[in-house]
Every structure is written in C-alpha cells, then in structure tokens.
PDB file of C-alpha atoms in Angstrom:
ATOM      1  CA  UNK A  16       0.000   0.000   0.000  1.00 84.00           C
ATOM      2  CA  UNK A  17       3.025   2.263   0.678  1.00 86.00           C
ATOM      3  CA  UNK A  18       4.714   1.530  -2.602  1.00 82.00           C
ATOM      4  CA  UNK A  19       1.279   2.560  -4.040  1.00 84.00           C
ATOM      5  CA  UNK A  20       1.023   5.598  -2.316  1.00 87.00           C
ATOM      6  CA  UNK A  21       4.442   6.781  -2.961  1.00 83.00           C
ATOM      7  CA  UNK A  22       3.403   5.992  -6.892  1.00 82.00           C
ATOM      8  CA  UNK A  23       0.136   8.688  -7.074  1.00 85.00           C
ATOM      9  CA  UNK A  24       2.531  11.035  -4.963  1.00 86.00           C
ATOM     10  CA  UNK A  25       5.102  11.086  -8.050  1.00 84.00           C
ATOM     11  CA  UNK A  26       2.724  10.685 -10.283  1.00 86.00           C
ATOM     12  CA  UNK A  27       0.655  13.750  -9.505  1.00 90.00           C
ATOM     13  CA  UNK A  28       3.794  15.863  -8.929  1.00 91.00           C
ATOM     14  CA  UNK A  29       5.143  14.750 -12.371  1.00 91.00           C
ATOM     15  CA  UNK A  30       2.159  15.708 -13.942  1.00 93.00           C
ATOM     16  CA  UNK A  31       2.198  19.283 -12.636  1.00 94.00           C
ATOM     17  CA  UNK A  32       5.776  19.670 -13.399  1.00 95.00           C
ATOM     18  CA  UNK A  33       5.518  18.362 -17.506  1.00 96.00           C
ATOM     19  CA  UNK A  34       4.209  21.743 -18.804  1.00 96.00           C
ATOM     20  CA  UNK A  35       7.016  23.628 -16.765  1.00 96.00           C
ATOM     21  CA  UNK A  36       9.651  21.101 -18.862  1.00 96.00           C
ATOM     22  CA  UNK A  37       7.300  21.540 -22.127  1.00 96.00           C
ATOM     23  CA  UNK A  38       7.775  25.514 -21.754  1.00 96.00           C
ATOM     24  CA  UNK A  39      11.587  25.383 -20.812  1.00 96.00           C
ATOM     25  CA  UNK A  40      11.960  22.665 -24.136  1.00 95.00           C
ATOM     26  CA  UNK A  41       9.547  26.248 -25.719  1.00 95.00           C
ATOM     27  CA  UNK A  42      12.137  28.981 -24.790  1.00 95.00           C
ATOM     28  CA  UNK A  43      15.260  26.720 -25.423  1.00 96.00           C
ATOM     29  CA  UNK A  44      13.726  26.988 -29.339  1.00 94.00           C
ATOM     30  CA  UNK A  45      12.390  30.404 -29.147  1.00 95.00           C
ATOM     31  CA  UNK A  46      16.089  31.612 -27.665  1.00 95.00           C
ATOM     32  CA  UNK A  47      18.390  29.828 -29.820  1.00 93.00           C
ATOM     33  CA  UNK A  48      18.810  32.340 -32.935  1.00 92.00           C
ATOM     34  CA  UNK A  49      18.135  35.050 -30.231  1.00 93.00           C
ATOM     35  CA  UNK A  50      20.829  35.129 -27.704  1.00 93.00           C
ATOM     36  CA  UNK A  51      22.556  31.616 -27.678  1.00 93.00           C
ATOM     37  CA  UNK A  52      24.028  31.596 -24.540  1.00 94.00           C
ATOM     38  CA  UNK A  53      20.737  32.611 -22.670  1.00 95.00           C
ATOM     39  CA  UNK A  54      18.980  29.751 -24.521  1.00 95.00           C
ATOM     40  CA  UNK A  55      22.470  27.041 -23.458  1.00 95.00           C
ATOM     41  CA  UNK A  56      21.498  28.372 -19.602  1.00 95.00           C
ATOM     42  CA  UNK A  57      17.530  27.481 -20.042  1.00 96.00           C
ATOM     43  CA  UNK A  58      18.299  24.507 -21.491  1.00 96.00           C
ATOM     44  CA  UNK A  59      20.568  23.323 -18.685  1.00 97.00           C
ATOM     45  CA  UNK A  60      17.696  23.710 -16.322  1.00 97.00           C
ATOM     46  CA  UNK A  61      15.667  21.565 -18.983  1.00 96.00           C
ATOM     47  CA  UNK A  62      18.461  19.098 -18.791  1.00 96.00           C
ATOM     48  CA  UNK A  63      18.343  19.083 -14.353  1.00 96.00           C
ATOM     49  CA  UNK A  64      14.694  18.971 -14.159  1.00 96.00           C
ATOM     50  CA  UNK A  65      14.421  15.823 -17.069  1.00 95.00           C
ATOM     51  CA  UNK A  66      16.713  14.477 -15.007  1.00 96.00           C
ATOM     52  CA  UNK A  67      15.362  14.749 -11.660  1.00 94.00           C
ATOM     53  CA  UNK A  68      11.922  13.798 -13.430  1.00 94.00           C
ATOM     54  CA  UNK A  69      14.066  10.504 -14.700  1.00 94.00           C
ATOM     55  CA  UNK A  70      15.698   9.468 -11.056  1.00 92.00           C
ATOM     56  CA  UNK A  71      12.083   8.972 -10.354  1.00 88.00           C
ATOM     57  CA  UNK A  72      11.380   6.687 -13.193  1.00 89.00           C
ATOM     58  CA  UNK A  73       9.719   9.091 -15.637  1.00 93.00           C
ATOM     59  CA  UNK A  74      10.954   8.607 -19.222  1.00 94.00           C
ATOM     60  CA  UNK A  75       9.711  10.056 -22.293  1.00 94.00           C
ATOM     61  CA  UNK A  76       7.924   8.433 -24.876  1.00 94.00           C
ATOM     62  CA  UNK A  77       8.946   6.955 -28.322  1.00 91.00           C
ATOM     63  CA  UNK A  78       7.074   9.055 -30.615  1.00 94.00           C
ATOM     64  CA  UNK A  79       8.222  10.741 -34.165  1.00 94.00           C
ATOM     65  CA  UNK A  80       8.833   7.832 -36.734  1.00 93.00           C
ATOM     66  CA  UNK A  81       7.034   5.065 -34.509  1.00 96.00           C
ATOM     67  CA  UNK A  82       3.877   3.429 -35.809  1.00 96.00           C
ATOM     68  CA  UNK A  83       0.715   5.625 -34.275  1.00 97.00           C
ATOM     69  CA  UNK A  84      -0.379   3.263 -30.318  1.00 96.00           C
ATOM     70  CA  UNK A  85      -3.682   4.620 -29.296  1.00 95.00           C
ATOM     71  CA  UNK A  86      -2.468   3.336 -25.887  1.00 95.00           C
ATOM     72  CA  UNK A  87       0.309   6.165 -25.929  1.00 96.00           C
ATOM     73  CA  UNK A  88      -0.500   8.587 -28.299  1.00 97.00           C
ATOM     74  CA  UNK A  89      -3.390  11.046 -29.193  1.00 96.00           C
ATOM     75  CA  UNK A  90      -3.673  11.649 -32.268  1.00 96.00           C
ATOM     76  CA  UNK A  91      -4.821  15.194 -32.934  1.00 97.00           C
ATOM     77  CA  UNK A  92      -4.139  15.331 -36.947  1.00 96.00           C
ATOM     78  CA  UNK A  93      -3.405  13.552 -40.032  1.00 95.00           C
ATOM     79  CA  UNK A  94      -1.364  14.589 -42.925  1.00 94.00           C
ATOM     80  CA  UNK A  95      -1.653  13.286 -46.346  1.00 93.00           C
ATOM     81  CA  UNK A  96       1.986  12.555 -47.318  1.00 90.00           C
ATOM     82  CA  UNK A  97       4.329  10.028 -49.540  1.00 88.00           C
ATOM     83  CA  UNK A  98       7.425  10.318 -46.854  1.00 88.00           C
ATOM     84  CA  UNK A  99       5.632   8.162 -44.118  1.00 90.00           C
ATOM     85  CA  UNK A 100       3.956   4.812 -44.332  1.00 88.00           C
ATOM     86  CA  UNK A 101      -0.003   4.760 -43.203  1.00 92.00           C
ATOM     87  CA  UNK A 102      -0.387   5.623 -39.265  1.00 93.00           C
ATOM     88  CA  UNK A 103       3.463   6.530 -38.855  1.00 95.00           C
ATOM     89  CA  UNK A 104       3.870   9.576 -36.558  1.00 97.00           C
ATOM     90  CA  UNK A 105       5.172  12.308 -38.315  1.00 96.00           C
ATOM     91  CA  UNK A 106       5.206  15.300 -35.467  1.00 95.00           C
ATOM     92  CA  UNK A 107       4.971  15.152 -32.423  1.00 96.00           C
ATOM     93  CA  UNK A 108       3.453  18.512 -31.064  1.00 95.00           C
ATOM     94  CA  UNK A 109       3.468  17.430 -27.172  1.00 95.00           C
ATOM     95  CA  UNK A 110       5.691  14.777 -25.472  1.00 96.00           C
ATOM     96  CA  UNK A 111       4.494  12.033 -23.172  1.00 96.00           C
ATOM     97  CA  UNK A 112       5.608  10.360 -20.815  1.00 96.00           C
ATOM     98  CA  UNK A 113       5.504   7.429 -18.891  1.00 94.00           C
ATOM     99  CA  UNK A 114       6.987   6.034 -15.281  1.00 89.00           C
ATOM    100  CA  UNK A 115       7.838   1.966 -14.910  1.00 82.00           C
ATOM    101  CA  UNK A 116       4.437   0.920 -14.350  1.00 84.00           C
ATOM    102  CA  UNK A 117       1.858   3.331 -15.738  1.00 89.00           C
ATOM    103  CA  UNK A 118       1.359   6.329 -18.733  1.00 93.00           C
ATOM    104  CA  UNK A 119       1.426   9.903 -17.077  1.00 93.00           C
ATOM    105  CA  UNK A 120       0.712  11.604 -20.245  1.00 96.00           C
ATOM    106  CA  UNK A 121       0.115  10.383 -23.877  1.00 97.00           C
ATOM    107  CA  UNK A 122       2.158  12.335 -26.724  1.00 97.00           C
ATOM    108  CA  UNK A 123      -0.393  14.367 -28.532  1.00 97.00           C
ATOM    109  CA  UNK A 124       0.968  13.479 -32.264  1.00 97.00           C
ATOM    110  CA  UNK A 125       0.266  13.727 -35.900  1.00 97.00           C
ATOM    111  CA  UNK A 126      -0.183  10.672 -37.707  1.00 97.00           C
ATOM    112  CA  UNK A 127       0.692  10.903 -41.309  1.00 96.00           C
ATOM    113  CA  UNK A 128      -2.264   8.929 -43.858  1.00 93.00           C
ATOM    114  CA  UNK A 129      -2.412   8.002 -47.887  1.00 88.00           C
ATOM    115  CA  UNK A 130      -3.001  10.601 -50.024  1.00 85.00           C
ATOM    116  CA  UNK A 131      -6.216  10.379 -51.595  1.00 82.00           C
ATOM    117  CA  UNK A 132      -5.428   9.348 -55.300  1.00 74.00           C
ATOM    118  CA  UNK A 133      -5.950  11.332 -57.987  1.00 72.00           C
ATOM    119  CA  UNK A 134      -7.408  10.338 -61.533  1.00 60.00           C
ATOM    120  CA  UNK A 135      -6.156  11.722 -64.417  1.00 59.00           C
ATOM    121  CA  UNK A 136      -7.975  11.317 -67.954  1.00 53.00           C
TER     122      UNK A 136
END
C-alpha cells in the first residue's frame, strides 16, 4: 500500500511539473537564434529537471517515426503525405511520458495517412 502511495505522490507531482519542462523545451527553441548563450542556460535547467523527473522513473515516450499506439499517443491530426507509411507519426506537437508501471501523459501526435489518389484522364 506504501509503494502505491508513494506511486500517485510522483505521479501527480510529475504531472504538474511536464508543462514547466514543455515551456523550458519552448524557450530553449524560441532563444536559440536570439541570444545563444541565454537559450544554453535554459536549457541546462531543462536538462536538471528531465533528469530529476528521470531518477524517479519518468521517461519520455517513443514518438516521431514510430507506428501511431492509441495506448500512448493522441492523435490530434493527419497529414496526407508520400514520406511516411499509413499511421506513422510524423510530429509530435506534445511529449508524453511514462513512469515503470503506468502512462502519465500520452504524446499528442500527428499521424501521417495516404493521399487520396488522384485520376487523371
């Protein structure tokens, strides 16, 4: 019961700290032309709190260039396209993540489809 207890505990903190990661992964990006050596300093926080988030058996998910799992991925578009195979992740527009034993938080992905054919006469 402890060991179960002591799970929800990380869990719920992990899931209020995963948009605090998101938005430090956000300003890394939005830095990096800006003023590199601000963006290096934001992203070594990034770097201490994934790993902090990892000694506690959080890891992030497989996503981009993996075959679309409804049991860890949300799918919240398609794209037509001739790069990717049929239900092959193409973007990945929020991470998830996942401890030893449970999800925390599905990736929210695009999932790339067939293009529709076209007939020419």
């Amino acid at each position: 019961e402890r060991v179960t207890q002591r799970a929800a505990a990380i869990r719920e903190v992990v899931v209020q700290v995963l948009p605090v990661l998101d938005n430090l992964e956000r300003a890394v990006v939005a830095l990096t032309q800006q003023d590199p050596a601000l963006a290096g300093g934001v992203d070594m926080v990034r770097v201490q709190l994934a790993q902090v988030l990892a000694g506690h058996g959080v890891s992030e998910l497989a996503a981009a260039g993996h075959q679309f799992d409804p049991n860890v991925h949300d799918a919240i578009a398609s794209v037509p396209t001739f790069d990717h195979g049929e239900g092959v992740v193409v973007e990945v527009v929020e991470k998830g993540y996942r401890t030893d034993t449970e999800l925390v938080r599905a990736a929210k992905v695009v999932v790339a489809t067939t293009p529709p054919a076209t007939g020419t006469s």
